Amino acid sequence: MTVKTTLAAALAFAMAAPVLAHADAAKPWEGGDPAAGKVVAQKCQLCHYLEPNKVKIGPPLWGVVGRHSGSVPGYPYSTAMKNYNHVWTPENLYVYLEAPMKVVVGTKMTFAGLKNPTDRKNVIAYLETLK
Ligand code: HEC
């Protein structure tokens, strides 16, 4: 191999690598299975109702996808959640649900999280049906 072709190969790799990395990590929160997610959501129901306007220990999860954090009227959110100031997009839910108490430090959602990425994407797909 000449210096020129080696350089060309290195360049081609350098340009392709980020594209490949992006494809591999492409939106892991998408494409979940709502039926499997419904089973995962049983864990949430210890503290959340899935119906509208029904407060348990936590705020209702009905309509949570696309809702602004801390925005259910009358629900006594922690200061941490009041200040979090994010929209619950599938991406933000995917990050939050892995370790709620690390993502929103001071939250009163005392749930260790869903460590399994497939559980997270499935539960998000199920939550998206609650509207
Ligand atoms: C041990 C009880 C408990 C469990 C289990 C639990 N949550 Fe929560 N959750 C809460 C509480 C309490 C809050 C309010 C947090 C605050 O104000 O800091 C909350 C808040 C949330 C929020 C923010 C809602 C908003 O209106 O901003 C989301 C999203 C959420 N929970 C999703 C889930 C999902 C999905 C599960 C199941 C995988 C789950 N939670 C399991 C207690 C729980």
PDB file of C-alpha atoms and ligand atoms in Angstrom:
ATOM      1  CA  MET A   1       0.000   0.000   0.000  1.00  0.00           C
ATOM      2  CA  THR A   2       1.286   3.439  -0.858  1.00  0.00           C
ATOM      3  CA  VAL A   3       1.159   6.254   1.639  1.00  0.00           C
ATOM      4  CA  LYS A   4      -1.515   7.835  -0.457  1.00  0.00           C
ATOM      5  CA  THR A   5      -3.889   4.845  -0.391  1.00  0.00           C
ATOM      6  CA  THR A   6      -3.274   4.285   3.333  1.00  0.00           C
ATOM      7  CA  LEU A   7      -4.166   7.879   3.936  1.00  0.00           C
ATOM      8  CA  ALA A   8      -7.242   7.561   1.769  1.00  0.00           C
ATOM      9  CA  ALA A   9      -8.299   4.438   3.676  1.00  0.00           C
ATOM     10  CA  ALA A  10      -7.740   6.150   7.023  1.00  0.00           C
ATOM     11  CA  LEU A  11      -9.746   9.122   5.865  1.00  0.00           C
ATOM     12  CA  ALA A  12     -12.564   6.943   4.598  1.00  0.00           C
ATOM     13  CA  PHE A  13     -12.643   5.146   7.945  1.00  0.00           C
ATOM     14  CA  ALA A  14     -12.593   8.376   9.905  1.00  0.00           C
ATOM     15  CA  MET A  15     -15.522   9.645   7.913  1.00  0.00           C
ATOM     16  CA  ALA A  16     -17.497   6.380   8.036  1.00  0.00           C
ATOM     17  CA  ALA A  17     -16.928   5.633  11.728  1.00  0.00           C
ATOM     18  CA  PRO A  18     -19.211   8.286  13.199  1.00  0.00           C
ATOM     19  CA  VAL A  19     -21.926   7.321  10.730  1.00  0.00           C
ATOM     20  CA  LEU A  20     -21.668   3.663  11.773  1.00  0.00           C
ATOM     21  CA  ALA A  21     -21.574   4.536  15.463  1.00  0.00           C
ATOM     22  CA  HIS A  22     -24.657   6.638  14.968  1.00  0.00           C
ATOM     23  CA  ALA A  23     -26.473   3.817  13.170  1.00  0.00           C
ATOM     24  CA  ASP A  24     -25.635   1.377  15.994  1.00  0.00           C
ATOM     25  CA  ALA A  25     -26.850   3.687  18.716  1.00  0.00           C
ATOM     26  CA  ALA A  26     -29.780   4.899  16.632  1.00  0.00           C
ATOM     27  CA  LYS A  27     -32.612   5.927  18.908  1.00  0.00           C
ATOM     28  CA  PRO A  28     -32.697   2.934  21.276  1.00  0.00           C
ATOM     29  CA  TRP A  29     -35.920   4.337  22.794  1.00  0.00           C
ATOM     30  CA  GLU A  30     -37.826   3.685  19.556  1.00  0.00           C
ATOM     31  CA  GLY A  31     -39.507   0.544  18.269  1.00  0.00           C
ATOM     32  CA  GLY A  32     -40.594  -0.940  21.591  1.00  0.00           C
ATOM     33  CA  ASP A  33     -43.357  -3.509  21.944  1.00  0.00           C
ATOM     34  CA  PRO A  34     -46.380  -2.039  23.762  1.00  0.00           C
ATOM     35  CA  ALA A  35     -47.722  -5.456  24.796  1.00  0.00           C
ATOM     36  CA  ALA A  36     -44.444  -6.330  26.498  1.00  0.00           C
ATOM     37  CA  GLY A  37     -44.355  -2.809  27.929  1.00  0.00           C
ATOM     38  CA  LYS A  38     -47.742  -3.292  29.549  1.00  0.00           C
ATOM     39  CA  VAL A  39     -46.218  -6.071  31.649  1.00  0.00           C
ATOM     40  CA  VAL A  40     -43.257  -3.864  32.594  1.00  0.00           C
ATOM     41  CA  ALA A  41     -45.700  -1.093  33.574  1.00  0.00           C
ATOM     42  CA  GLN A  42     -47.050  -3.289  36.374  1.00  0.00           C
ATOM     43  CA  LYS A  43     -43.985  -2.114  38.318  1.00  0.00           C
ATOM     44  CA  CYS A  44     -45.081   1.484  37.901  1.00  0.00           C
ATOM     45  CA  GLN A  45     -48.598   0.791  39.139  1.00  0.00           C
ATOM     46  CA  LEU A  46     -47.378   0.360  42.677  1.00  0.00           C
ATOM     47  CA  CYS A  47     -47.208   4.161  42.700  1.00  0.00           C
ATOM     48  CA  HIS A  48     -48.954   5.398  39.552  1.00  0.00           C
ATOM     49  CA  TYR A  49     -52.414   5.060  38.055  1.00  0.00           C
ATOM     50  CA  LEU A  50     -52.412   4.769  34.289  1.00  0.00           C
ATOM     51  CA  GLU A  51     -55.818   6.473  33.986  1.00  0.00           C
ATOM     52  CA  PRO A  52     -56.314  10.238  33.606  1.00  0.00           C
ATOM     53  CA  ASN A  53     -56.580  12.482  36.662  1.00  0.00           C
ATOM     54  CA  LYS A  54     -55.953   9.751  39.212  1.00  0.00           C
ATOM     55  CA  VAL A  55     -53.216  10.481  41.698  1.00  0.00           C
ATOM     56  CA  LYS A  56     -51.656   7.627  43.641  1.00  0.00           C
ATOM     57  CA  ILE A  57     -48.213   8.125  45.252  1.00  0.00           C
ATOM     58  CA  GLY A  58     -47.094   9.565  41.931  1.00  0.00           C
ATOM     59  CA  PRO A  59     -48.920  11.587  39.256  1.00  0.00           C
ATOM     60  CA  PRO A  60     -51.030   9.790  36.623  1.00  0.00           C
ATOM     61  CA  LEU A  61     -49.049   8.302  33.743  1.00  0.00           C
ATOM     62  CA  TRP A  62     -51.949   8.798  31.332  1.00  0.00           C
ATOM     63  CA  GLY A  63     -50.687  11.150  28.606  1.00  0.00           C
ATOM     64  CA  VAL A  64     -47.213  11.370  30.106  1.00  0.00           C
ATOM     65  CA  VAL A  65     -45.434  11.046  26.745  1.00  0.00           C
ATOM     66  CA  GLY A  66     -45.145  14.577  25.398  1.00  0.00           C
ATOM     67  CA  ARG A  67     -46.190  16.144  28.700  1.00  0.00           C
ATOM     68  CA  HIS A  68     -44.017  18.714  30.412  1.00  0.00           C
ATOM     69  CA  SER A  69     -42.364  17.421  33.591  1.00  0.00           C
ATOM     70  CA  GLY A  70     -43.987  18.463  36.832  1.00  0.00           C
ATOM     71  CA  SER A  71     -47.141  19.739  35.154  1.00  0.00           C
ATOM     72  CA  VAL A  72     -50.104  17.734  36.487  1.00  0.00           C
ATOM     73  CA  PRO A  73     -52.245  20.378  38.229  1.00  0.00           C
ATOM     74  CA  GLY A  74     -52.551  19.844  41.949  1.00  0.00           C
ATOM     75  CA  TYR A  75     -49.964  17.070  42.188  1.00  0.00           C
ATOM     76  CA  PRO A  76     -47.438  17.911  44.954  1.00  0.00           C
ATOM     77  CA  TYR A  77     -44.202  17.443  43.040  1.00  0.00           C
ATOM     78  CA  SER A  78     -40.836  17.563  44.739  1.00  0.00           C
ATOM     79  CA  THR A  79     -38.851  20.749  44.243  1.00  0.00           C
ATOM     80  CA  ALA A  80     -36.399  18.693  42.182  1.00  0.00           C
ATOM     81  CA  MET A  81     -39.130  17.613  39.745  1.00  0.00           C
ATOM     82  CA  LYS A  82     -40.643  21.109  39.663  1.00  0.00           C
ATOM     83  CA  ASN A  83     -37.253  22.423  38.604  1.00  0.00           C
ATOM     84  CA  TYR A  84     -36.425  19.630  36.165  1.00  0.00           C
ATOM     85  CA  ASN A  85     -38.048  21.466  33.258  1.00  0.00           C
ATOM     86  CA  HIS A  86     -38.013  18.852  30.472  1.00  0.00           C
ATOM     87  CA  VAL A  87     -40.665  17.476  28.153  1.00  0.00           C
ATOM     88  CA  TRP A  88     -41.199  13.741  28.622  1.00  0.00           C
ATOM     89  CA  THR A  89     -40.182  12.754  25.128  1.00  0.00           C
ATOM     90  CA  PRO A  90     -39.431   9.060  24.550  1.00  0.00           C
ATOM     91  CA  GLU A  91     -35.742   9.972  24.641  1.00  0.00           C
ATOM     92  CA  ASN A  92     -35.978  11.769  28.006  1.00  0.00           C
ATOM     93  CA  LEU A  93     -38.071   8.958  29.464  1.00  0.00           C
ATOM     94  CA  TYR A  94     -35.488   6.436  28.308  1.00  0.00           C
ATOM     95  CA  VAL A  95     -32.763   8.339  30.135  1.00  0.00           C
ATOM     96  CA  TYR A  96     -34.854   9.064  33.246  1.00  0.00           C
ATOM     97  CA  LEU A  97     -36.231   5.567  33.721  1.00  0.00           C
ATOM     98  CA  GLU A  98     -32.790   3.984  33.831  1.00  0.00           C
ATOM     99  CA  ALA A  99     -32.025   5.719  37.125  1.00  0.00           C
ATOM    100  CA  PRO A 100     -34.695   8.256  38.169  1.00  0.00           C
ATOM    101  CA  MET A 101     -32.960   9.298  41.375  1.00  0.00           C
ATOM    102  CA  LYS A 102     -29.697   9.979  39.539  1.00  0.00           C
ATOM    103  CA  VAL A 103     -31.279  11.863  36.642  1.00  0.00           C
ATOM    104  CA  VAL A 104     -33.520  14.031  38.842  1.00  0.00           C
ATOM    105  CA  VAL A 105     -31.525  14.273  42.049  1.00  0.00           C
ATOM    106  CA  GLY A 106     -33.933  14.860  44.910  1.00  0.00           C
ATOM    107  CA  THR A 107     -36.983  13.336  43.210  1.00  0.00           C
ATOM    108  CA  LYS A 108     -39.440  11.579  45.463  1.00  0.00           C
ATOM    109  CA  MET A 109     -39.846   8.822  42.885  1.00  0.00           C
ATOM    110  CA  THR A 110     -37.921   6.306  44.974  1.00  0.00           C
ATOM    111  CA  PHE A 111     -37.595   3.728  42.230  1.00  0.00           C
ATOM    112  CA  ALA A 112     -34.184   2.304  41.372  1.00  0.00           C
ATOM    113  CA  GLY A 113     -35.011   2.243  37.669  1.00  0.00           C
ATOM    114  CA  LEU A 114     -35.276  -0.143  34.758  1.00  0.00           C
ATOM    115  CA  LYS A 115     -31.741  -1.246  33.991  1.00  0.00           C
ATOM    116  CA  ASN A 116     -32.759  -3.335  30.992  1.00  0.00           C
ATOM    117  CA  PRO A 117     -32.865  -1.112  27.875  1.00  0.00           C
ATOM    118  CA  THR A 118     -35.462  -3.367  26.232  1.00  0.00           C
ATOM    119  CA  ASP A 119     -37.772  -2.976  29.240  1.00  0.00           C
ATOM    120  CA  ARG A 120     -37.359   0.773  28.950  1.00  0.00           C
ATOM    121  CA  LYS A 121     -38.178   0.985  25.272  1.00  0.00           C
ATOM    122  CA  ASN A 122     -41.120  -1.398  25.689  1.00  0.00           C
ATOM    123  CA  VAL A 123     -42.619   0.524  28.594  1.00  0.00           C
ATOM    124  CA  ILE A 124     -42.241   3.779  26.622  1.00  0.00           C
ATOM    125  CA  ALA A 125     -44.083   2.192  23.672  1.00  0.00           C
ATOM    126  CA  TYR A 126     -46.870   1.224  26.089  1.00  0.00           C
ATOM    127  CA  LEU A 127     -46.982   4.676  27.729  1.00  0.00           C
ATOM    128  CA  GLU A 128     -47.390   6.166  24.244  1.00  0.00           C
ATOM    129  CA  THR A 129     -50.712   4.296  23.917  1.00  0.00           C
ATOM    130  CA  LEU A 130     -52.103   6.010  27.046  1.00  0.00           C
ATOM    131  CA  LYS A 131     -53.735   8.971  25.380  1.00  0.00           C
TER     132      LYS A 131
HETATM  133  C1  HEC B   1     -42.068   3.827  44.465  1.00  0.00           C
HETATM  134  C2  HEC B   1     -43.063   4.554  43.770  1.00  0.00           C
HETATM  135  C3  HEC B   1     -42.876   4.758  42.275  1.00  0.00           C
HETATM  136  C4  HEC B   1     -42.644   3.799  41.305  1.00  0.00           C
HETATM  137  C5  HEC B   1     -42.496   2.302  41.478  1.00  0.00           C
HETATM  138  C6  HEC B   1     -42.622   4.511  40.035  1.00  0.00           C
HETATM  139  N1  HEC B   1     -42.811   5.849  40.229  1.00  0.00           N
HETATM  140 FE1  HEC B   1     -42.796   7.292  38.820  1.00  0.00          FE
HETATM  141  N2  HEC B   1     -43.079   8.724  40.241  1.00  0.00           N
HETATM  142  C7  HEC B   1     -43.254   8.473  41.590  1.00  0.00           C
HETATM  143  C8  HEC B   1     -43.380   9.724  42.297  1.00  0.00           C
HETATM  144  C9  HEC B   1     -43.597   9.908  43.790  1.00  0.00           C
HETATM  145  C10 HEC B   1     -43.265  10.736  41.319  1.00  0.00           C
HETATM  146  C11 HEC B   1     -43.233  12.245  41.545  1.00  0.00           C
HETATM  147  C12 HEC B   1     -41.760  12.633  41.558  1.00  0.00           C
HETATM  148  C13 HEC B   1     -41.398  13.969  42.122  1.00  0.00           C
HETATM  149  O1  HEC B   1     -42.264  14.859  42.287  1.00  0.00           O
HETATM  150  O2  HEC B   1     -40.198  14.132  42.406  1.00  0.00           O
HETATM  151  C14 HEC B   1     -43.066  10.066  40.038  1.00  0.00           C
HETATM  152  C15 HEC B   1     -42.912  10.716  38.828  1.00  0.00           C
HETATM  153  C16 HEC B   1     -42.781  10.089  37.607  1.00  0.00           C
HETATM  154  C17 HEC B   1     -42.650  10.756  36.347  1.00  0.00           C
HETATM  155  C18 HEC B   1     -42.686  12.263  36.140  1.00  0.00           C
HETATM  156  C19 HEC B   1     -44.135  12.619  35.871  1.00  0.00           C
HETATM  157  C20 HEC B   1     -44.433  14.102  35.691  1.00  0.00           C
HETATM  158  O3  HEC B   1     -45.632  14.428  35.684  1.00  0.00           O
HETATM  159  O4  HEC B   1     -43.499  14.914  35.544  1.00  0.00           O
HETATM  160  C21 HEC B   1     -42.587   9.795  35.387  1.00  0.00           C
HETATM  161  C22 HEC B   1     -42.428  10.009  33.897  1.00  0.00           C
HETATM  162  C23 HEC B   1     -42.661   8.533  36.044  1.00  0.00           C
HETATM  163  N3  HEC B   1     -42.777   8.739  37.391  1.00  0.00           N
HETATM  164  C24 HEC B   1     -42.647   7.329  35.385  1.00  0.00           C
HETATM  165  C25 HEC B   1     -42.645   6.092  36.034  1.00  0.00           C
HETATM  166  C26 HEC B   1     -42.612   4.817  35.323  1.00  0.00           C
HETATM  167  C27 HEC B   1     -42.701   4.648  33.821  1.00  0.00           C
HETATM  168  C28 HEC B   1     -42.534   3.851  36.295  1.00  0.00           C
HETATM  169  C29 HEC B   1     -42.422   2.358  36.087  1.00  0.00           C
HETATM  170  C30 HEC B   1     -41.337   1.898  35.254  1.00  0.00           C
HETATM  171  C31 HEC B   1     -42.527   4.521  37.583  1.00  0.00           C
HETATM  172  N4  HEC B   1     -42.612   5.878  37.387  1.00  0.00           N
HETATM  173  C32 HEC B   1     -42.449   3.898  38.822  1.00  0.00           C
HETATM  174  C33 HEC B   1     -43.270   7.242  42.195  1.00  0.00           C
HETATM  175  C34 HEC B   1     -42.978   6.030  41.574  1.00  0.00           C
END
